[in-house]
Structures are given as C-alpha cells and as structure tokens.
Amino acid sequence: MGAWGPGHFDNDGALDFVDDLLDAPAANRVDLVRRLLVRAVDTEGYLEIDAGSHVVVAAALIAAQCPGGEPVSDSRWPLEPLPAFPDDLRSLAVEALDRVLADGSGLAELWSETASAEDWRREVLLLRRVLDQPMPGEVPLFEV
C-alpha cells in the first residue's frame, strides 16, 4: 500500500475504495458500505491491509454526516453529495474500526512500523469517537 500521510484518504487502498464506491450506481452505495463493514467485522484471523483501509474510508464517510464529523473535503471526492447513511451504520462502523485497530489487522501492523503510527492511530480513534456519540435527540440507555 502506498501512503503519503496518516489521513483517512491518504493511501492507495483508500482511493481504490472511493473509486469502487463512485463506480457503483448511487442506489447501491449504502449497501456496498454495509457489506464492506460486515465483512470486516466477520473476518476471523488476519484482516488484510486493503480491507482495513477501506473500513477507515467507509467510517470517515459515515462520520462526515455525524455531529463533530469532518466533512469530506478531499479533492479526489467528486462534487456529488455523499449517500445518506442510515444511523445503524454508525455502530457497525465502530465495530469495524475496532477490528482495524486490533491485533491481526494488517493495516494496524503496517502503521505500527512507521514514524506516523501514533498520528494514524489518533486519527482512527477520533473517527471512532465521532461515530460512537449519541445523535442529537438520542437518549443513552445508561451512562458509563
């Protein structure tokens, strides 16, 4: 995987997923993201580098629609709007990000060998935090 920074879109795998998403009919994009996240969560054993990179991009796209989420301002994203992701994808994206950060993740292993490892991990954890917040009007069942 070629990477030029720790940002969510700063690697070849991320851009490959963006291309796949844009090549899909607009009506199928939410399902494509859902299937990707489910596949990552359900993967036993080693999670491939590209699969992890795709999860991070999908999570960033979902988080862009959440309070506190960073807008997708990457110059490679087209001017067309993002699909409206349903709220249930937020918790699925959190699970998938946990898988990306866990032992047995090729992406986490690859980043751990670089000088930018902490920057990358911090970016992914910030993304996770945005996704894991209650939406406005949502009442938490209990406080932790």
CSV table of C-alpha atoms in Angstrom, one decimal:
chain,number,residue,atom,x,y,z
A,1,MET,CA,0.0,0.0,0.0
A,2,GLY,CA,1.4,3.4,-0.9
A,3,ALA,CA,0.6,6.0,1.7
A,4,TRP,CA,1.6,9.7,1.8
A,5,GLY,CA,0.1,10.5,5.2
A,6,PRO,CA,-2.0,9.2,8.1
A,7,GLY,CA,-5.2,10.7,6.9
A,8,HIS,CA,-8.2,8.6,6.1
A,9,PHE,CA,-7.8,9.1,2.3
A,10,ASP,CA,-4.0,9.3,2.2
A,11,ASN,CA,-3.3,5.9,0.7
A,12,ASP,CA,-3.8,3.9,-2.4
A,13,GLY,CA,-6.2,1.4,-0.8
A,14,ALA,CA,-8.5,4.3,0.3
A,15,LEU,CA,-8.6,5.8,-3.1
A,16,ASP,CA,-9.3,2.4,-4.7
A,17,PHE,CA,-12.4,2.1,-2.4
A,18,VAL,CA,-13.5,5.6,-3.3
A,19,ASP,CA,-13.3,4.6,-7.0
A,20,ASP,CA,-15.3,1.4,-6.3
A,21,LEU,CA,-17.9,3.4,-4.5
A,22,LEU,CA,-18.2,6.0,-7.2
A,23,ASP,CA,-18.3,3.4,-9.9
A,24,ALA,CA,-21.3,1.7,-8.2
A,25,PRO,CA,-24.8,3.0,-9.0
A,26,ALA,CA,-25.8,5.6,-6.5
A,27,ALA,CA,-28.6,3.4,-5.2
A,28,ASN,CA,-26.2,0.6,-4.3
A,29,ARG,CA,-23.6,2.7,-2.4
A,30,VAL,CA,-25.0,2.4,1.0
A,31,ASP,CA,-25.3,-1.4,0.6
A,32,LEU,CA,-21.7,-1.6,-0.7
A,33,VAL,CA,-20.5,0.2,2.5
A,34,ARG,CA,-22.7,-2.0,4.7
A,35,ARG,CA,-21.3,-5.2,3.1
A,36,LEU,CA,-17.8,-4.0,3.5
A,37,LEU,CA,-18.2,-3.2,7.2
A,38,VAL,CA,-20.0,-6.5,7.9
A,39,ARG,CA,-17.2,-8.4,6.1
A,40,ALA,CA,-14.6,-6.7,8.2
A,41,VAL,CA,-16.4,-7.4,11.5
A,42,ASP,CA,-17.0,-11.0,10.5
A,43,THR,CA,-13.4,-11.7,9.4
A,44,GLU,CA,-11.7,-14.2,11.6
A,45,GLY,CA,-8.0,-14.2,11.7
A,46,TYR,CA,-6.0,-11.7,9.7
A,47,LEU,CA,-7.7,-8.6,8.3
A,48,GLU,CA,-5.9,-7.6,5.1
A,49,ILE,CA,-4.4,-4.2,4.7
A,50,ASP,CA,-6.7,-3.0,1.9
A,51,ALA,CA,-9.8,-4.3,3.8
A,52,GLY,CA,-8.7,-2.2,6.8
A,53,SER,CA,-8.1,0.8,4.7
A,54,HIS,CA,-11.5,0.5,3.1
A,55,VAL,CA,-13.1,0.3,6.5
A,56,VAL,CA,-11.4,3.6,7.6
A,57,VAL,CA,-12.7,5.4,4.5
A,58,ALA,CA,-16.2,4.0,4.9
A,59,ALA,CA,-16.2,5.1,8.5
A,60,ALA,CA,-15.0,8.5,7.5
A,61,LEU,CA,-17.8,8.9,5.0
A,62,ILE,CA,-20.4,7.9,7.6
A,63,ALA,CA,-18.8,10.1,10.3
A,64,ALA,CA,-18.9,13.1,7.9
A,65,GLN,CA,-22.7,13.1,8.5
A,66,CYS,CA,-22.4,13.0,12.3
A,67,PRO,CA,-22.1,15.9,14.7
A,68,GLY,CA,-18.4,16.6,15.1
A,69,GLY,CA,-17.5,14.7,11.9
A,70,GLU,CA,-15.1,16.1,9.5
A,71,PRO,CA,-16.6,17.0,6.1
A,72,VAL,CA,-15.2,15.0,3.2
A,73,SER,CA,-13.1,17.7,1.6
A,74,ASP,CA,-10.6,15.6,-0.2
A,75,SER,CA,-10.0,16.9,-3.7
A,76,ARG,CA,-10.5,13.4,-5.1
A,77,TRP,CA,-14.1,13.2,-3.9
A,78,PRO,CA,-16.5,14.5,-6.7
A,79,LEU,CA,-18.9,17.3,-6.2
A,80,GLU,CA,-21.9,14.9,-6.0
A,81,PRO,CA,-23.3,14.5,-2.5
A,82,LEU,CA,-22.5,11.5,-0.3
A,83,PRO,CA,-25.2,9.0,0.1
A,84,ALA,CA,-27.4,9.4,3.2
A,85,PHE,CA,-26.1,6.7,5.5
A,86,PRO,CA,-28.6,5.2,8.0
A,87,ASP,CA,-27.8,5.6,11.7
A,88,ASP,CA,-27.4,1.9,12.2
A,89,LEU,CA,-24.2,2.0,10.1
A,90,ARG,CA,-22.5,4.1,12.8
A,91,SER,CA,-22.4,1.2,15.3
A,92,LEU,CA,-21.3,-1.2,12.6
A,93,ALA,CA,-18.5,1.2,11.6
A,94,VAL,CA,-17.4,1.4,15.2
A,95,GLU,CA,-17.1,-2.4,15.4
A,96,ALA,CA,-15.2,-2.5,12.1
A,97,LEU,CA,-12.8,0.2,13.3
A,98,ASP,CA,-12.2,-1.8,16.4
A,99,ARG,CA,-11.3,-4.7,14.2
A,100,VAL,CA,-8.9,-2.5,12.2
A,101,LEU,CA,-7.2,-1.4,15.4
A,102,ALA,CA,-7.0,-4.9,16.9
A,103,ASP,CA,-4.3,-7.5,16.8
A,104,GLY,CA,-4.5,-9.4,13.5
A,105,SER,CA,-5.0,-6.2,11.4
A,106,GLY,CA,-2.6,-5.8,8.6
A,107,LEU,CA,-3.2,-2.1,8.4
A,108,ALA,CA,-2.5,-1.5,12.1
A,109,GLU,CA,0.6,-3.7,11.8
A,110,LEU,CA,1.8,-1.8,8.8
A,111,TRP,CA,1.3,1.6,10.5
A,112,SER,CA,3.0,0.4,13.7
A,113,GLU,CA,6.2,0.1,11.8
A,114,THR,CA,6.2,3.8,10.8
A,115,ALA,CA,7.1,7.1,12.4
A,116,SER,CA,3.5,8.2,11.9
A,117,ALA,CA,2.0,5.3,13.9
A,118,GLU,CA,0.6,7.4,16.7
A,119,ASP,CA,-0.8,10.0,14.3
A,120,TRP,CA,-2.6,7.3,12.3
A,121,ARG,CA,-4.0,5.7,15.5
A,122,ARG,CA,-5.1,9.0,16.9
A,123,GLU,CA,-7.0,9.8,13.6
A,124,VAL,CA,-8.8,6.5,13.6
A,125,LEU,CA,-9.7,6.8,17.3
A,126,LEU,CA,-11.1,10.3,16.7
A,127,LEU,CA,-13.2,8.9,13.9
A,128,ARG,CA,-14.4,6.1,16.2
A,129,ARG,CA,-15.3,8.7,18.9
A,130,VAL,CA,-17.4,10.7,16.4
A,131,LEU,CA,-19.3,7.6,15.3
A,132,ASP,CA,-19.8,6.4,18.9
A,133,GLN,CA,-21.6,9.6,20.1
A,134,PRO,CA,-25.3,9.7,20.5
A,135,MET,CA,-27.1,11.6,17.8
A,136,PRO,CA,-29.0,14.7,18.7
A,137,GLY,CA,-32.2,13.8,20.4
A,138,GLU,CA,-31.0,10.2,21.1
A,139,VAL,CA,-31.2,9.3,24.7
A,140,PRO,CA,-28.5,7.0,26.0
A,141,LEU,CA,-29.8,3.9,27.8
A,142,PHE,CA,-27.3,4.4,30.6
A,143,GLU,CA,-24.2,6.4,31.4
A,144,VAL,CA,-20.8,4.7,31.6
